[in-house]
Amino acid sequence: MGLFDFFKKDKSKGEQTKAASAAAKWAEAAGNKRAQNYDRQEALHELAAMGTPEAAEALLKRFTFNTDPSITDQEEKELAFQGVLKAGVDAIPVVRAFAAKAESLAWPMKIMKELMSEEELVDELIDWLSKWDTEYAKFIDPKLQILVALEDFRSPKIRAAVEPFLEDVNDEARYNAASTVLVQNDAESVPALVKLYVDEESIRIKNKIADGFASRGWLVPDDSRDAMRKALTPEYTIDGDGRLKKR
């Protein structure tokens, strides 16, 4: 490393320390639900103007609580949102770290949608989903949100990532997974969807799958037709070719 590189690195380190110090000055008030509205809003404005990863990290804390009145709550969150975006792609690592522990992913996903290409966002959401399994958990709102969010996109990666959740112990997760898998419009998902239908007790989920098959003209495989017929709700039938139809 040359002398110039040494001073350049030292300068960069100093700038990072300065940015962290500036953000820290306002971070507590910005993320404090019990702070006076004026104090919190002043802090949010100051942080939003910085456009640094450190400021973005502090602003993200505003998404962890709600305040009254709701219009003020929304205005503050919109301010925080715009402030995080001002940091650009440098905010992505701090948003990712925040999302890993967040109780709601609505705002992190909204931020990532602005900072990433569609393909990058799909990969990001799939990575977030991979942290979850299909077993019982007391709190699964983030998992449900990811499954719903992936329904907005089309990619072979999504089908492969979401199909395991057709066997989730939670019926809402199974419903969301079925919706997202069906939207991919990939007949490769037929066996997994048939298996879910045959085993499923929720009429809502069964109807979702049946409607999906009927609208797409998908055939129920020969070796699954008997089991599928036995499991069918009264509204549906399977014709001789293996297509589901409404009676």
Coordinates of C-alpha atoms in Angstrom, one line a residue:
M1 CA 0.0 0.0 0.0
G2 CA 1.4 3.4 -1.0
L3 CA 1.4 6.5 1.1
F4 CA -1.4 8.0 -0.9
D5 CA -3.5 4.8 -0.4
F6 CA -2.8 5.0 3.3
F7 CA -4.1 8.5 3.7
K8 CA -7.1 7.8 1.4
K9 CA -8.0 4.8 3.6
D10 CA -7.5 6.9 6.8
K11 CA -9.7 9.7 5.3
S12 CA -12.4 7.2 4.4
K13 CA -12.4 5.8 7.9
G14 CA -12.6 9.2 9.4
E15 CA -15.6 10.1 7.2
Q16 CA -17.4 6.9 8.3
T17 CA -16.8 7.8 12.0
K18 CA -18.1 11.3 11.4
A19 CA -21.2 9.9 9.6
A20 CA -21.9 7.5 12.4
S21 CA -21.5 10.2 15.0
A22 CA -23.9 12.5 13.1
A23 CA -26.5 9.8 12.9
A24 CA -26.1 8.7 16.5
K25 CA -27.0 12.3 17.6
W26 CA -30.5 11.9 16.2
A27 CA -31.0 8.1 16.4
E28 CA -32.5 7.8 19.8
A29 CA -35.3 10.4 19.3
A30 CA -36.1 9.1 15.8
G31 CA -36.6 5.6 17.1
N32 CA -38.4 6.5 20.4
K33 CA -42.2 6.0 20.4
R34 CA -42.5 8.0 23.6
A35 CA -40.5 11.0 22.3
Q36 CA -42.5 14.2 21.7
N37 CA -43.7 14.3 18.2
Y38 CA -41.8 17.5 17.4
D39 CA -38.5 16.0 18.7
R40 CA -39.0 12.7 16.8
Q41 CA -39.9 14.5 13.6
E42 CA -37.0 16.8 13.8
A43 CA -34.7 13.8 14.3
L44 CA -36.3 12.0 11.3
H45 CA -35.8 15.1 9.1
E46 CA -32.2 15.4 10.1
L47 CA -31.5 11.7 9.5
A48 CA -33.4 11.7 6.2
A49 CA -31.2 14.6 4.9
M50 CA -28.0 12.7 5.5
G51 CA -28.2 10.0 2.9
T52 CA -25.8 7.7 4.7
P53 CA -26.0 4.0 5.7
E54 CA -25.7 5.0 9.3
A55 CA -28.6 7.4 9.0
A56 CA -30.6 4.7 7.2
E57 CA -30.0 2.2 10.0
A58 CA -31.3 4.8 12.5
L59 CA -34.4 5.6 10.3
L60 CA -35.3 1.9 10.0
K61 CA -36.1 1.8 13.7
R62 CA -39.1 4.1 13.0
F63 CA -40.8 1.1 11.3
T64 CA -40.9 -0.9 14.6
F65 CA -43.8 1.0 16.2
N66 CA -47.0 2.8 15.5
T67 CA -48.2 6.1 16.9
D68 CA -51.4 8.1 17.1
P69 CA -52.9 9.7 15.1
S70 CA -52.4 7.3 12.3
I71 CA -51.9 10.1 9.7
T72 CA -48.9 11.3 11.7
D73 CA -47.6 7.8 12.0
Q74 CA -47.8 7.3 8.2
E75 CA -46.2 10.7 7.5
E76 CA -43.3 9.8 9.8
K77 CA -42.8 6.4 8.2
E78 CA -42.9 7.9 4.7
L79 CA -40.2 10.4 5.7
A80 CA -38.1 7.5 7.1
F81 CA -38.7 5.6 3.9
Q82 CA -37.5 8.4 1.7
G83 CA -34.5 9.0 4.0
V84 CA -33.4 5.4 3.7
L85 CA -33.8 5.6 -0.1
K86 CA -31.5 8.6 -0.2
A87 CA -28.7 6.4 1.0
G88 CA -29.1 4.4 -2.3
V89 CA -27.7 0.9 -2.7
D90 CA -25.4 1.5 0.3
A91 CA -28.6 1.1 2.4
I92 CA -29.2 -2.5 1.2
P93 CA -27.0 -4.2 3.8
V94 CA -28.6 -2.4 6.7
V95 CA -32.1 -3.0 5.4
R96 CA -31.2 -6.7 5.0
A97 CA -29.9 -6.8 8.6
F98 CA -33.0 -5.1 9.9
A99 CA -35.3 -7.4 7.9
A100 CA -33.7 -10.5 9.5
K101 CA -35.1 -9.5 12.9
A102 CA -38.2 -7.5 11.9
E103 CA -41.7 -8.4 13.0
S104 CA -43.1 -7.0 9.8
L105 CA -41.4 -6.9 6.4
A106 CA -43.8 -4.5 4.7
W107 CA -41.4 -1.5 4.7
P108 CA -38.2 -3.4 4.2
M109 CA -39.7 -5.0 1.1
K110 CA -41.0 -1.7 -0.1
I111 CA -37.5 -0.2 0.2
M112 CA -35.8 -3.1 -1.5
K113 CA -38.2 -2.9 -4.4
E114 CA -37.0 0.7 -5.0
L115 CA -33.3 -0.2 -4.6
M116 CA -33.1 -3.5 -6.6
S117 CA -33.9 -4.8 -10.0
E118 CA -36.8 -7.2 -10.2
E119 CA -34.4 -10.2 -10.5
E120 CA -32.4 -9.0 -7.5
L121 CA -35.5 -8.5 -5.5
V122 CA -36.8 -12.0 -6.3
D123 CA -33.4 -13.5 -5.2
E124 CA -33.5 -11.4 -2.0
L125 CA -37.0 -12.5 -1.1
I126 CA -36.2 -16.1 -1.8
D127 CA -33.1 -15.8 0.5
W128 CA -35.3 -14.4 3.2
L129 CA -37.8 -17.2 2.8
S130 CA -35.0 -19.8 3.0
K131 CA -34.5 -18.8 6.7
W132 CA -37.9 -20.3 7.5
D133 CA -39.0 -23.9 7.6
T134 CA -42.5 -25.5 7.5
E135 CA -42.7 -26.4 11.2
Y136 CA -44.8 -24.8 13.9
A137 CA -43.6 -21.4 15.1
K138 CA -45.5 -19.0 17.3
F139 CA -44.9 -15.9 15.1
I140 CA -44.8 -16.3 11.3
D141 CA -46.0 -13.0 9.9
P142 CA -42.7 -12.3 8.1
K143 CA -42.9 -15.7 6.4
L144 CA -46.5 -15.1 5.3
Q145 CA -45.6 -11.7 4.0
I146 CA -42.7 -13.1 1.9
L147 CA -45.0 -15.8 0.4
V148 CA -47.5 -13.2 -0.6
A149 CA -44.9 -10.8 -2.0
L150 CA -43.5 -13.5 -4.3
E151 CA -46.9 -13.9 -5.9
D152 CA -46.2 -10.6 -7.7
F153 CA -43.3 -12.1 -9.7
R154 CA -42.7 -14.9 -12.2
S155 CA -39.6 -17.0 -12.1
P156 CA -38.8 -20.7 -12.0
K157 CA -36.8 -20.0 -8.9
I158 CA -40.0 -19.0 -7.1
R159 CA -41.7 -22.3 -7.7
A160 CA -38.8 -24.3 -6.4
A161 CA -38.4 -22.0 -3.3
V162 CA -42.1 -21.9 -2.4
E163 CA -43.2 -25.5 -3.1
P164 CA -41.9 -26.9 0.2
F165 CA -44.3 -24.5 2.0
L166 CA -47.3 -26.4 0.5
E167 CA -46.6 -28.8 3.4
D168 CA -46.4 -26.1 6.0
V169 CA -48.2 -26.8 9.3
N170 CA -49.9 -23.4 9.1
D171 CA -52.9 -23.3 6.8
E172 CA -52.4 -19.6 6.0
A173 CA -48.9 -20.4 4.9
R174 CA -50.1 -23.3 2.8
Y175 CA -52.8 -21.1 1.2
N176 CA -50.2 -18.3 0.4
A177 CA -47.8 -20.9 -1.0
A178 CA -50.5 -22.5 -3.2
S179 CA -51.5 -19.0 -4.5
T180 CA -47.9 -18.1 -5.4
V181 CA -47.1 -21.5 -6.9
L182 CA -50.2 -21.3 -9.1
V183 CA -49.3 -17.8 -10.3
Q184 CA -46.1 -19.2 -11.7
N185 CA -48.2 -21.1 -14.2
D186 CA -45.7 -24.0 -14.3
A187 CA -47.2 -27.5 -14.8
E188 CA -44.1 -28.9 -13.0
S189 CA -46.0 -28.0 -9.8
V190 CA -48.9 -30.3 -10.6
P191 CA -47.7 -33.3 -8.5
A192 CA -47.0 -31.1 -5.4
L193 CA -50.4 -29.3 -5.7
V194 CA -52.3 -32.6 -6.2
K195 CA -50.6 -34.1 -3.1
L196 CA -51.6 -31.0 -1.1
Y197 CA -55.2 -31.2 -2.4
V198 CA -55.5 -34.9 -1.4
D199 CA -54.1 -34.3 2.1
E200 CA -55.7 -30.9 2.7
E201 CA -58.6 -30.3 5.1
S202 CA -59.1 -26.6 4.4
I203 CA -61.9 -26.1 1.9
R204 CA -60.5 -22.7 1.1
I205 CA -57.1 -24.2 0.1
K206 CA -58.8 -27.0 -1.9
N207 CA -60.9 -24.5 -3.8
K208 CA -57.9 -22.4 -4.6
I209 CA -56.1 -25.4 -6.1
A210 CA -59.2 -26.6 -7.9
D211 CA -59.9 -23.2 -9.4
G212 CA -56.2 -23.0 -10.5
F213 CA -56.3 -26.4 -12.2
A214 CA -59.6 -25.6 -13.9
S215 CA -58.6 -22.2 -15.2
R216 CA -55.3 -23.6 -16.6
G217 CA -56.7 -26.8 -18.0
W218 CA -54.0 -28.8 -16.2
L219 CA -54.4 -32.6 -16.2
V220 CA -54.4 -34.6 -13.0
P221 CA -51.9 -37.4 -13.5
D222 CA -53.3 -40.9 -14.1
D223 CA -51.9 -42.4 -10.9
S224 CA -53.5 -39.6 -8.8
R225 CA -56.9 -39.3 -10.3
D226 CA -58.7 -41.8 -8.0
A227 CA -57.3 -40.2 -4.9
M228 CA -58.1 -36.8 -6.2
R229 CA -61.7 -37.8 -7.0
K230 CA -62.2 -39.1 -3.5
A231 CA -60.9 -35.8 -2.1
L232 CA -62.9 -33.5 -4.4
T233 CA -65.4 -31.0 -2.9
P234 CA -69.0 -31.3 -4.4
E235 CA -68.4 -28.3 -6.7
Y236 CA -65.9 -30.1 -8.9
T237 CA -65.5 -33.2 -11.0
I238 CA -62.7 -34.7 -13.0
D239 CA -63.5 -35.6 -16.6
G240 CA -62.2 -38.6 -18.5
D241 CA -59.1 -36.7 -19.6
G242 CA -58.2 -35.8 -16.1
R243 CA -59.3 -32.2 -16.2
L244 CA -60.9 -30.5 -13.2
K245 CA -64.2 -28.9 -14.0
K246 CA -66.9 -27.1 -12.0
R247 CA -70.2 -29.0 -12.0

